[in-house]
Short mmCIF file of N, CA and C in Angstrom, two decimals:
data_model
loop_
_atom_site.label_atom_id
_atom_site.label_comp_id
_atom_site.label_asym_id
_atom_site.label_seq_id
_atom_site.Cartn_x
_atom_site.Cartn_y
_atom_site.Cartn_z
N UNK A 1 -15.14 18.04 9.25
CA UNK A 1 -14.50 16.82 9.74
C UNK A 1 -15.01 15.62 8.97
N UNK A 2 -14.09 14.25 8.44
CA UNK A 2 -14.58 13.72 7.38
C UNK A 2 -14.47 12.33 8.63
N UNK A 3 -15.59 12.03 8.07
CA UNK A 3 -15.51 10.58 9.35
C UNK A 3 -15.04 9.34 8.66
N UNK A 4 -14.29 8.11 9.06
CA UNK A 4 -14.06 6.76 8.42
C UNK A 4 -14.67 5.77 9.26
N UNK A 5 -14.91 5.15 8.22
CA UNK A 5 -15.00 3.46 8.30
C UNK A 5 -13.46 2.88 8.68
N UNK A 6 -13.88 2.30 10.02
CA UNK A 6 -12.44 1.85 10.83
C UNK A 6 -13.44 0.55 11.36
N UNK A 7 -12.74 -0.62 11.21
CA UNK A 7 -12.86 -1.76 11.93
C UNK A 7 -11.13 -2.61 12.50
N UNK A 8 -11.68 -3.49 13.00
CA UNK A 8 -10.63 -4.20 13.62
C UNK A 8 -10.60 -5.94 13.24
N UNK A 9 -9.47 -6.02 12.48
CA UNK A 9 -9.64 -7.04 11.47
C UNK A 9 -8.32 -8.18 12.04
N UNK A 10 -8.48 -9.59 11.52
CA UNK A 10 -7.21 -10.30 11.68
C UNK A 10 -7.45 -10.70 10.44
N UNK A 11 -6.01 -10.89 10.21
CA UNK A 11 -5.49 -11.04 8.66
C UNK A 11 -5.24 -12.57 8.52
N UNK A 12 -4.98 -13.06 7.66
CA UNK A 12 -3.84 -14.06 7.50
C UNK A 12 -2.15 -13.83 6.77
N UNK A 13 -1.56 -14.79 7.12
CA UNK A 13 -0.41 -14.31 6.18
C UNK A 13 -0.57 -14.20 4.50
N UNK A 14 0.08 -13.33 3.89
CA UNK A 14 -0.19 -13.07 2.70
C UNK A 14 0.82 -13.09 1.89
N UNK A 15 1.29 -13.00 0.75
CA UNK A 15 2.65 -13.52 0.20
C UNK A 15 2.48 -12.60 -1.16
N UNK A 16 3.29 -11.64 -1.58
CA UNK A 16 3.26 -10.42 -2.97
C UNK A 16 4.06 -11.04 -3.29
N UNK A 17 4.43 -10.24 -4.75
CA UNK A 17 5.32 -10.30 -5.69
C UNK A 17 5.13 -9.09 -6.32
N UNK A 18 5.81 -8.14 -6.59
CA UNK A 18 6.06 -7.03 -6.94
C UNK A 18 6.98 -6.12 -7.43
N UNK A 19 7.12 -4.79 -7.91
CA UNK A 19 8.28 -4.19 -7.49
C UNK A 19 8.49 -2.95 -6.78
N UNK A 20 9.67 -2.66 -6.69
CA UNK A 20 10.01 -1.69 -4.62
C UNK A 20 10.99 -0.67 -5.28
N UNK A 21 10.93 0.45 -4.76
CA UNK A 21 11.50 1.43 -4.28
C UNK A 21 12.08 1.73 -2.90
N UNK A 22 13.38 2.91 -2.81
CA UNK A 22 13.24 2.77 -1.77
C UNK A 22 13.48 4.39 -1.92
N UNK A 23 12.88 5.61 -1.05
CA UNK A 23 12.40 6.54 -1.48
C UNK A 23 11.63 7.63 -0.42
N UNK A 24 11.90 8.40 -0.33
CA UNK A 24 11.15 9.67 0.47
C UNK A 24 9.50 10.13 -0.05
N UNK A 25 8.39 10.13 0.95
CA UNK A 25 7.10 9.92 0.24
C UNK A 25 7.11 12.10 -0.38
N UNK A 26 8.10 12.61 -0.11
CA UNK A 26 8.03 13.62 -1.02
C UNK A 26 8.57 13.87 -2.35
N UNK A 27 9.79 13.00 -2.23
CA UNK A 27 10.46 12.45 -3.56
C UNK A 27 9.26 11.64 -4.71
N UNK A 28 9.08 10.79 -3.87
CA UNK A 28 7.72 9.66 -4.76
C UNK A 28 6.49 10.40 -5.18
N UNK A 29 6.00 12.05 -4.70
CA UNK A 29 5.11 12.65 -4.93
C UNK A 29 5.52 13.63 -5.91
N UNK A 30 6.93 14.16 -5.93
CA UNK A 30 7.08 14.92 -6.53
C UNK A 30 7.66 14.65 -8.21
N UNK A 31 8.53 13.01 -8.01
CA UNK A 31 8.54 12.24 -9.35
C UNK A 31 7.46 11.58 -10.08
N UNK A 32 6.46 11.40 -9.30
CA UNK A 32 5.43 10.63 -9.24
C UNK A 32 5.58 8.83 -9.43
N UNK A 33 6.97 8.77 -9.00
CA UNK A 33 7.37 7.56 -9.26
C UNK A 33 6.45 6.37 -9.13
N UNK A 34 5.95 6.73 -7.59
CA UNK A 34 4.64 5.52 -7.46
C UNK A 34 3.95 5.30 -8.56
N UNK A 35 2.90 5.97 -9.34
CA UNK A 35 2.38 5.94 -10.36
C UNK A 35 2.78 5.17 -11.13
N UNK A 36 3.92 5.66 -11.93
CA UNK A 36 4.68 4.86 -12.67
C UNK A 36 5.09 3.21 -12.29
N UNK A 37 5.41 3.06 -11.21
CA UNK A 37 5.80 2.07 -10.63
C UNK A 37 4.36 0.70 -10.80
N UNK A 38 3.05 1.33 -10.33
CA UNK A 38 1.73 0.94 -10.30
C UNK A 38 1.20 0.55 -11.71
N UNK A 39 1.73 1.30 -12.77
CA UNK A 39 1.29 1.20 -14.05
C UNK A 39 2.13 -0.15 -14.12
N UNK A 40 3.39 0.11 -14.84
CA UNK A 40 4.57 -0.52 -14.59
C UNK A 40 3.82 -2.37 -14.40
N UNK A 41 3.56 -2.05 -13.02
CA UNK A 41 3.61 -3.71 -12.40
C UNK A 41 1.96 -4.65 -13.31
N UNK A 42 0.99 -3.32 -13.75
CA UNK A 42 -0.15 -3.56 -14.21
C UNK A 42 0.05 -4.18 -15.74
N UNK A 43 1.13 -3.41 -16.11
CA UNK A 43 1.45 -3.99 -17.66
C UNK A 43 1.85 -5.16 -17.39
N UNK A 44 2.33 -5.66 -16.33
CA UNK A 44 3.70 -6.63 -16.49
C UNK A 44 2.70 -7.88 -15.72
N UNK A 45 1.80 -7.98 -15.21
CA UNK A 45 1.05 -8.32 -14.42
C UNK A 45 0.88 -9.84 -15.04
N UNK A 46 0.77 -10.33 -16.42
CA UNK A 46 0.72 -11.19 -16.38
C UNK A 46 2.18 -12.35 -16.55
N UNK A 47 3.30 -11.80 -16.17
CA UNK A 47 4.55 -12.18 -15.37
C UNK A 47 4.55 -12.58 -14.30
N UNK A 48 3.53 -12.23 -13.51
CA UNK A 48 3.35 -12.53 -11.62
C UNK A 48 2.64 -14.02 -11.70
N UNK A 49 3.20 -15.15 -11.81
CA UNK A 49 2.86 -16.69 -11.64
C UNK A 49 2.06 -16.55 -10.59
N UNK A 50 1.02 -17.49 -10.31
CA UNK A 50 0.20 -17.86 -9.09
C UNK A 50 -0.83 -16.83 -8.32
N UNK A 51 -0.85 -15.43 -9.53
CA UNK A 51 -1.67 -14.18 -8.76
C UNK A 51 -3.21 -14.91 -8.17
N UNK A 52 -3.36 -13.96 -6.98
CA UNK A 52 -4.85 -14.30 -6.02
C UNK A 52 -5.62 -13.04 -6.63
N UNK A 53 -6.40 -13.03 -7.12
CA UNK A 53 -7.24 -11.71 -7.38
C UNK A 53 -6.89 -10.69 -8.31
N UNK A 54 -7.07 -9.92 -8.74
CA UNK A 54 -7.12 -8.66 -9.24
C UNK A 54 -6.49 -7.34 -8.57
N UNK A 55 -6.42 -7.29 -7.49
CA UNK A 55 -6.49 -6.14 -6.89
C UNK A 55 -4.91 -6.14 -6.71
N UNK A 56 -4.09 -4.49 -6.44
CA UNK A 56 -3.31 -4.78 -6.01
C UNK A 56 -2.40 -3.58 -4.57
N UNK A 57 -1.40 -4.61 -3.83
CA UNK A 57 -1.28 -3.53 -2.91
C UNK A 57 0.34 -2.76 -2.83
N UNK A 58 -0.15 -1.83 -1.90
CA UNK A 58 1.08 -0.94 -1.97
C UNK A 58 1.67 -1.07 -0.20
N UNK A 59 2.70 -1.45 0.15
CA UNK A 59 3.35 -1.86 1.25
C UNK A 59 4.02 -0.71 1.95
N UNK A 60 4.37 0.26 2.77
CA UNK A 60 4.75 1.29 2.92
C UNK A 60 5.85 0.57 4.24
N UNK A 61 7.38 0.48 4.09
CA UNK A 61 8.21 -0.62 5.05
C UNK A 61 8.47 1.08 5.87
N UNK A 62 8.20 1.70 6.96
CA UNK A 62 8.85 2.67 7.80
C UNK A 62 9.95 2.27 8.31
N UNK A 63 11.11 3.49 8.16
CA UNK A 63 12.26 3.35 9.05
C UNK A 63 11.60 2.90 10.97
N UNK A 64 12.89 1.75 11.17
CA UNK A 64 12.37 0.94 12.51
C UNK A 64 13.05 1.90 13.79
N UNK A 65 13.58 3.00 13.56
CA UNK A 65 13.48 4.16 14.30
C UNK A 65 12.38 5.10 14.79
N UNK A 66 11.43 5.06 14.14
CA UNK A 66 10.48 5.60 14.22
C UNK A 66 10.04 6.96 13.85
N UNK A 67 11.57 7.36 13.64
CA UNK A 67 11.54 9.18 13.06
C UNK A 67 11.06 9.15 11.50
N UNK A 68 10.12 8.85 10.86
CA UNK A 68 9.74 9.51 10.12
C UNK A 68 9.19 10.48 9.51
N UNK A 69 9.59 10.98 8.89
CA UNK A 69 9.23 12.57 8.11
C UNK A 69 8.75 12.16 6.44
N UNK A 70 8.02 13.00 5.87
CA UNK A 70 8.41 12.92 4.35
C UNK A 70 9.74 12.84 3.40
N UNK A 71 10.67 13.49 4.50
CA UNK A 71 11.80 13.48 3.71
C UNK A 71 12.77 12.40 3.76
N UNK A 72 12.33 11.48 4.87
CA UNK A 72 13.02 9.92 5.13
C UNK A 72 12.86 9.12 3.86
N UNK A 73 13.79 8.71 3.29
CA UNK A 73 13.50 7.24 2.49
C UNK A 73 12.64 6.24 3.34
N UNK A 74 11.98 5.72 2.55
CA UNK A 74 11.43 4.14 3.54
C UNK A 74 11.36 3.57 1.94
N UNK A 75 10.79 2.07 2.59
CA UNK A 75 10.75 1.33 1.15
C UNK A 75 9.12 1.36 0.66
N UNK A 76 8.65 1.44 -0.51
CA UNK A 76 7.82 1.35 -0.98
C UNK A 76 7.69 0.01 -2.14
N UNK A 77 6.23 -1.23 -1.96
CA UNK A 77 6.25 -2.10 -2.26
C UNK A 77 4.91 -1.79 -3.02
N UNK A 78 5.44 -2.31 -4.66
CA UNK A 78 3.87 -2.69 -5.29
C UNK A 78 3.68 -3.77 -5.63
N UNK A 79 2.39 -4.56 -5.37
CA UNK A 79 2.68 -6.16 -5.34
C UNK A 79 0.97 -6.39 -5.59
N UNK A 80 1.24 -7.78 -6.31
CA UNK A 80 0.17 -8.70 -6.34
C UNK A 80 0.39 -9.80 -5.01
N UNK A 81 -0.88 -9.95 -4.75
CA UNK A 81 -0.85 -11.07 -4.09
C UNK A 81 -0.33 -12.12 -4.61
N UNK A 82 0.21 -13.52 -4.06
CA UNK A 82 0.47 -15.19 -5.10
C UNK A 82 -0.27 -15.84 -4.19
N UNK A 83 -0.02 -17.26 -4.14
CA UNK A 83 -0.38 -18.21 -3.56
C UNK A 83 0.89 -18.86 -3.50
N UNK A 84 1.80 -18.36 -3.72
CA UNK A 84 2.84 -19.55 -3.92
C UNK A 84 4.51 -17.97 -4.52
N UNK A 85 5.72 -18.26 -3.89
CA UNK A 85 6.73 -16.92 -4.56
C UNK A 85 7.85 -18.42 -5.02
N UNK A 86 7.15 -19.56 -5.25
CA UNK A 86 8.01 -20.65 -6.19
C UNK A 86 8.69 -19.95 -7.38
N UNK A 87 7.92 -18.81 -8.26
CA UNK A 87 8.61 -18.00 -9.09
C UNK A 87 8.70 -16.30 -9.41
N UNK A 88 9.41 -15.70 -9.15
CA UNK A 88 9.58 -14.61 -9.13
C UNK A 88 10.32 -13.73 -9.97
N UNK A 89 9.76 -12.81 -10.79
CA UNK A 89 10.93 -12.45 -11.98
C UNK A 89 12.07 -11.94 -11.44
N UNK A 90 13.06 -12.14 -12.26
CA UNK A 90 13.98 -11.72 -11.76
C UNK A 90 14.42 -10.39 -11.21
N UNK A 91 13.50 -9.29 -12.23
CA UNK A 91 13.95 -7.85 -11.67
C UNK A 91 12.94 -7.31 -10.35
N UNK A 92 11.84 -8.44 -9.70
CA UNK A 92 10.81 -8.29 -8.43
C UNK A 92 11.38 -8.86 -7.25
N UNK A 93 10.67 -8.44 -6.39
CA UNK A 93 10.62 -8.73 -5.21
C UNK A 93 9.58 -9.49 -4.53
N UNK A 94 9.89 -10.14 -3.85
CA UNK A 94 8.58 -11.07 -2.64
C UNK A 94 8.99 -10.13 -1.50
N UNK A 95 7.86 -10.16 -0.79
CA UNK A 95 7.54 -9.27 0.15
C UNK A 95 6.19 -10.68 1.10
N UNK A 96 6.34 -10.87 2.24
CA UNK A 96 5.67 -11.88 2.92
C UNK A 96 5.12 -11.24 3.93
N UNK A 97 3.78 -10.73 4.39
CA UNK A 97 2.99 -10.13 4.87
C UNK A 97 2.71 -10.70 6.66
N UNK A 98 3.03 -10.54 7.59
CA UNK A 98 2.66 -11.48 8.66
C UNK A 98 1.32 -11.87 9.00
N UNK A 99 0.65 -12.70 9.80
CA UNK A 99 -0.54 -12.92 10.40
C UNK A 99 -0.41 -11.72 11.35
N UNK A 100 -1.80 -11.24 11.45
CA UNK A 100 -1.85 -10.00 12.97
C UNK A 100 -2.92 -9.73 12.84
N UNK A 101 -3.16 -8.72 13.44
CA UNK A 101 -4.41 -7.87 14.11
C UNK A 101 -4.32 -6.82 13.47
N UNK A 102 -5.23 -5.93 12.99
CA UNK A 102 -5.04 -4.71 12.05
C UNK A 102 -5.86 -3.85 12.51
N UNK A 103 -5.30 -2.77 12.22
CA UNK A 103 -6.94 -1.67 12.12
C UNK A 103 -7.38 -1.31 10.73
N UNK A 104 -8.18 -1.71 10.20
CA UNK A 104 -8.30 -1.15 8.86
C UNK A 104 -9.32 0.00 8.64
N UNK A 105 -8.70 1.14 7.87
CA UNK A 105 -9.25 2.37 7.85
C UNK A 105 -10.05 2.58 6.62
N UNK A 106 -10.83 2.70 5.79
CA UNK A 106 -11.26 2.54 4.57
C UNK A 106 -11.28 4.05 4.19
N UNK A 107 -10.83 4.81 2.90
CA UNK A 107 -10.40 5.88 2.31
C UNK A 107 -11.03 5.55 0.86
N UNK A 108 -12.44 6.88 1.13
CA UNK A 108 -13.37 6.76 0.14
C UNK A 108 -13.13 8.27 -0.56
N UNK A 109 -13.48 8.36 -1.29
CA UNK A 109 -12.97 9.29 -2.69
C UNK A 109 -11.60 9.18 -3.47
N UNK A 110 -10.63 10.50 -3.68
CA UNK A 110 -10.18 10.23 -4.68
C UNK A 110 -8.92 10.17 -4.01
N UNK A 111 -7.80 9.27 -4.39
CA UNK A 111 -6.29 8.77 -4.12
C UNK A 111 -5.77 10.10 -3.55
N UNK A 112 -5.89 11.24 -4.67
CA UNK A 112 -5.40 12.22 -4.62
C UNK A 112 -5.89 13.06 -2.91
N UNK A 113 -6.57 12.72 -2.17
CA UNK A 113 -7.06 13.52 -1.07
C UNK A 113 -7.03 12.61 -0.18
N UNK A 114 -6.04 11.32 -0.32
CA UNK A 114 -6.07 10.34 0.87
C UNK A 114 -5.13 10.93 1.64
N UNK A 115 -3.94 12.21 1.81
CA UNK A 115 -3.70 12.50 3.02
C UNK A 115 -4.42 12.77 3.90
N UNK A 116 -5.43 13.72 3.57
CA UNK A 116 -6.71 13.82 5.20
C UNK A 116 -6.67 12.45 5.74
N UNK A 117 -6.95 11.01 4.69
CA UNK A 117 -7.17 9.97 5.66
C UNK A 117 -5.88 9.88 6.73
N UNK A 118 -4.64 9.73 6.20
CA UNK A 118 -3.42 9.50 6.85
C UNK A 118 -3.00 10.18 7.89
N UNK A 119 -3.74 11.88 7.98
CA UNK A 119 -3.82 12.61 9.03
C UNK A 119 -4.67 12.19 9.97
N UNK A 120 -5.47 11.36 9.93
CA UNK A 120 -6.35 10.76 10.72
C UNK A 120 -5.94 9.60 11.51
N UNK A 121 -5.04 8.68 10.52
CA UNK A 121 -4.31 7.81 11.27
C UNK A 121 -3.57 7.96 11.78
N UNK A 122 -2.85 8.99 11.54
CA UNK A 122 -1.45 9.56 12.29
C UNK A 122 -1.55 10.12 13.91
N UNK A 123 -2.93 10.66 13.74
CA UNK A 123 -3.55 11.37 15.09
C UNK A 123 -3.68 10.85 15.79
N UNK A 124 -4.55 9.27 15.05
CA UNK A 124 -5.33 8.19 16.33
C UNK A 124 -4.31 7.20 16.56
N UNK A 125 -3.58 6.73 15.46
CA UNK A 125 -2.92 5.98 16.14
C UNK A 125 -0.97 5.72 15.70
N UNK A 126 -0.84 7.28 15.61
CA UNK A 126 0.69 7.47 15.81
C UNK A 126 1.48 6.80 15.16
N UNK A 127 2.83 6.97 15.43
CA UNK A 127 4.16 5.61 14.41
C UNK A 127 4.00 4.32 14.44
N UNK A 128 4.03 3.82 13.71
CA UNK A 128 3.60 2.48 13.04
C UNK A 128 4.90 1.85 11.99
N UNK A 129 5.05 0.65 11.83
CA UNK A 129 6.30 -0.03 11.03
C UNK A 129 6.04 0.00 9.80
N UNK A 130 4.81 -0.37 9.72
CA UNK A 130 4.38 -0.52 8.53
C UNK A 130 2.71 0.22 8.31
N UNK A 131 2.43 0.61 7.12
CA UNK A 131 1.15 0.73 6.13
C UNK A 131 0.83 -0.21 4.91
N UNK A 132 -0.65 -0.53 5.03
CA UNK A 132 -1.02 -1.64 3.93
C UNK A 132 -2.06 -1.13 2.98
N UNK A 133 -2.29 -0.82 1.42
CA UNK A 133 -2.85 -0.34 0.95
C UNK A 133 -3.17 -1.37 0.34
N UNK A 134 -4.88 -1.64 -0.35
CA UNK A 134 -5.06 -2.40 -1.32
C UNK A 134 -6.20 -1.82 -1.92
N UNK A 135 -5.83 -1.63 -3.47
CA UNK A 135 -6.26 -1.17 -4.24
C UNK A 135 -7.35 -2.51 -4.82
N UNK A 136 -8.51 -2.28 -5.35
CA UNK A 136 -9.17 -3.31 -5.48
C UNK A 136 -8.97 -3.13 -7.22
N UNK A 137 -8.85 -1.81 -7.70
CA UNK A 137 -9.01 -1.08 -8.82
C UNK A 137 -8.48 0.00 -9.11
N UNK A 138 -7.37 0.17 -9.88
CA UNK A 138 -6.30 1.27 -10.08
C UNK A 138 -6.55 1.65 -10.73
N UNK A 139 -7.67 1.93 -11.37
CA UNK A 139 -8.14 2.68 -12.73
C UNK A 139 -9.27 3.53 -12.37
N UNK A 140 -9.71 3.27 -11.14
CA UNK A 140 -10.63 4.34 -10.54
C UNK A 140 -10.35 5.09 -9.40
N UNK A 141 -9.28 4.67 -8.93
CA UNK A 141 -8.43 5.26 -8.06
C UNK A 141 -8.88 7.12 -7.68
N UNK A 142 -8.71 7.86 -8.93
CA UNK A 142 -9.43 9.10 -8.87
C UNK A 142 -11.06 9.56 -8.45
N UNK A 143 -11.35 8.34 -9.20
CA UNK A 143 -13.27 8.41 -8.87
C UNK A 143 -13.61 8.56 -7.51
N UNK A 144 -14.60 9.86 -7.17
CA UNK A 144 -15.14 10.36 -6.33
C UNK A 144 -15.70 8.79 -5.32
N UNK A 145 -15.69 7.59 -6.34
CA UNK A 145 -16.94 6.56 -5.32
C UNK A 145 -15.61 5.45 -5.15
N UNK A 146 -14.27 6.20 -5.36
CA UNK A 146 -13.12 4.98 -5.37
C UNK A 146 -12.97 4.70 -3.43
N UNK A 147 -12.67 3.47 -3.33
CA UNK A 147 -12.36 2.76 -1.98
C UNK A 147 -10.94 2.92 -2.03
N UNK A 148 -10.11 2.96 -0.88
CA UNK A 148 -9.05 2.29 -1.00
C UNK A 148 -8.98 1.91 0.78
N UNK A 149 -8.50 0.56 0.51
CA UNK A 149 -8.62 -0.05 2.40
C UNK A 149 -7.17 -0.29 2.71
N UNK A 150 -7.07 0.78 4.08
CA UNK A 150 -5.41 0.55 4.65
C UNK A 150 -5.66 -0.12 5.81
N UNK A 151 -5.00 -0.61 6.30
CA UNK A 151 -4.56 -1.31 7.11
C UNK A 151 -3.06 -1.34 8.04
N UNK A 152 -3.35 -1.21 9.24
CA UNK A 152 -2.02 -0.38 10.43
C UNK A 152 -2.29 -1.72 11.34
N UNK A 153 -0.85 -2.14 11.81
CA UNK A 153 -0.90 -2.72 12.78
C UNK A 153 -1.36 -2.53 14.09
N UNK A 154 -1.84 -3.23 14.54
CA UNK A 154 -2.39 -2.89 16.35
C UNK A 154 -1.82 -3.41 17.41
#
């Protein structure tokens, strides 16, 4: 049994710029589209006007039915933070994050074995609208000592 680092966090509102899919998370695993998509926004990265940081996140929008499966499309968002979506390329998206209450789950080792984490969230705390991923560092993503911090509404 693998234990997490879970706290209970309030956010502020947050404001991306990115680009989205919209896509089944078995489709996105089996094209590896995400990947691509992640590289993609990293090349292009200095196109994103007004970026906050380095790091970047991945937005997971769930159907507002609640039936999700792997085989559901939902939308998938890769985004920098801004300070400001005054400019946005034309082929991205803004994506505007609300103020709330979170649970944030922290998912230590490698990207590749973060379903155990998601089975964990799924257990404790069931269907959810949304998932918040932020990558601090996409280039270590694989590394045994890589972080990645999600975040579920409460």
């Amino acid at each position: 049994m693998s234990s997490y680092l879970v706290d209970v966090v309030d956010r502020n509102e947050i404001h991306l710029v990115g680009l989205s899919i919209v896509e089944s998370l078995n489709k996105v695993m089996e094209t590896k589209i995400g990947g691509q998509l992640r590289e993609e926004l990293e090349r292009r990265q200095s196109e994103v006007a007004n970026r906050v940081g380095s790091g970047m996140y991945l937005i997971q929008v769930y159907p507002m039915d609640g039936h999700w499966t792997p085989d559901v499309p939902y939308r998938h968002i890769f985004a920098y933070e801004v300070d400001s979506l005054a400019r946005i390329p034309a082929d991205m998206v803004s994506y505007t994050l609300p103020a709330g209450r979170f649970i944030k789950v922290v998912h230590k080792g490698a990207e590749s074995r973060i379903g155990k984490t998601y089975d964990f969230i799924n257990e404790t705390y069931g269907a959810r609208p949304i998932d918040i991923e932020y990558w601090s560092d996409i280039h270590a993503l694989e590394n045994e000592d890589s972080q990645i911090d999600i975040y579920v509404p409460r």
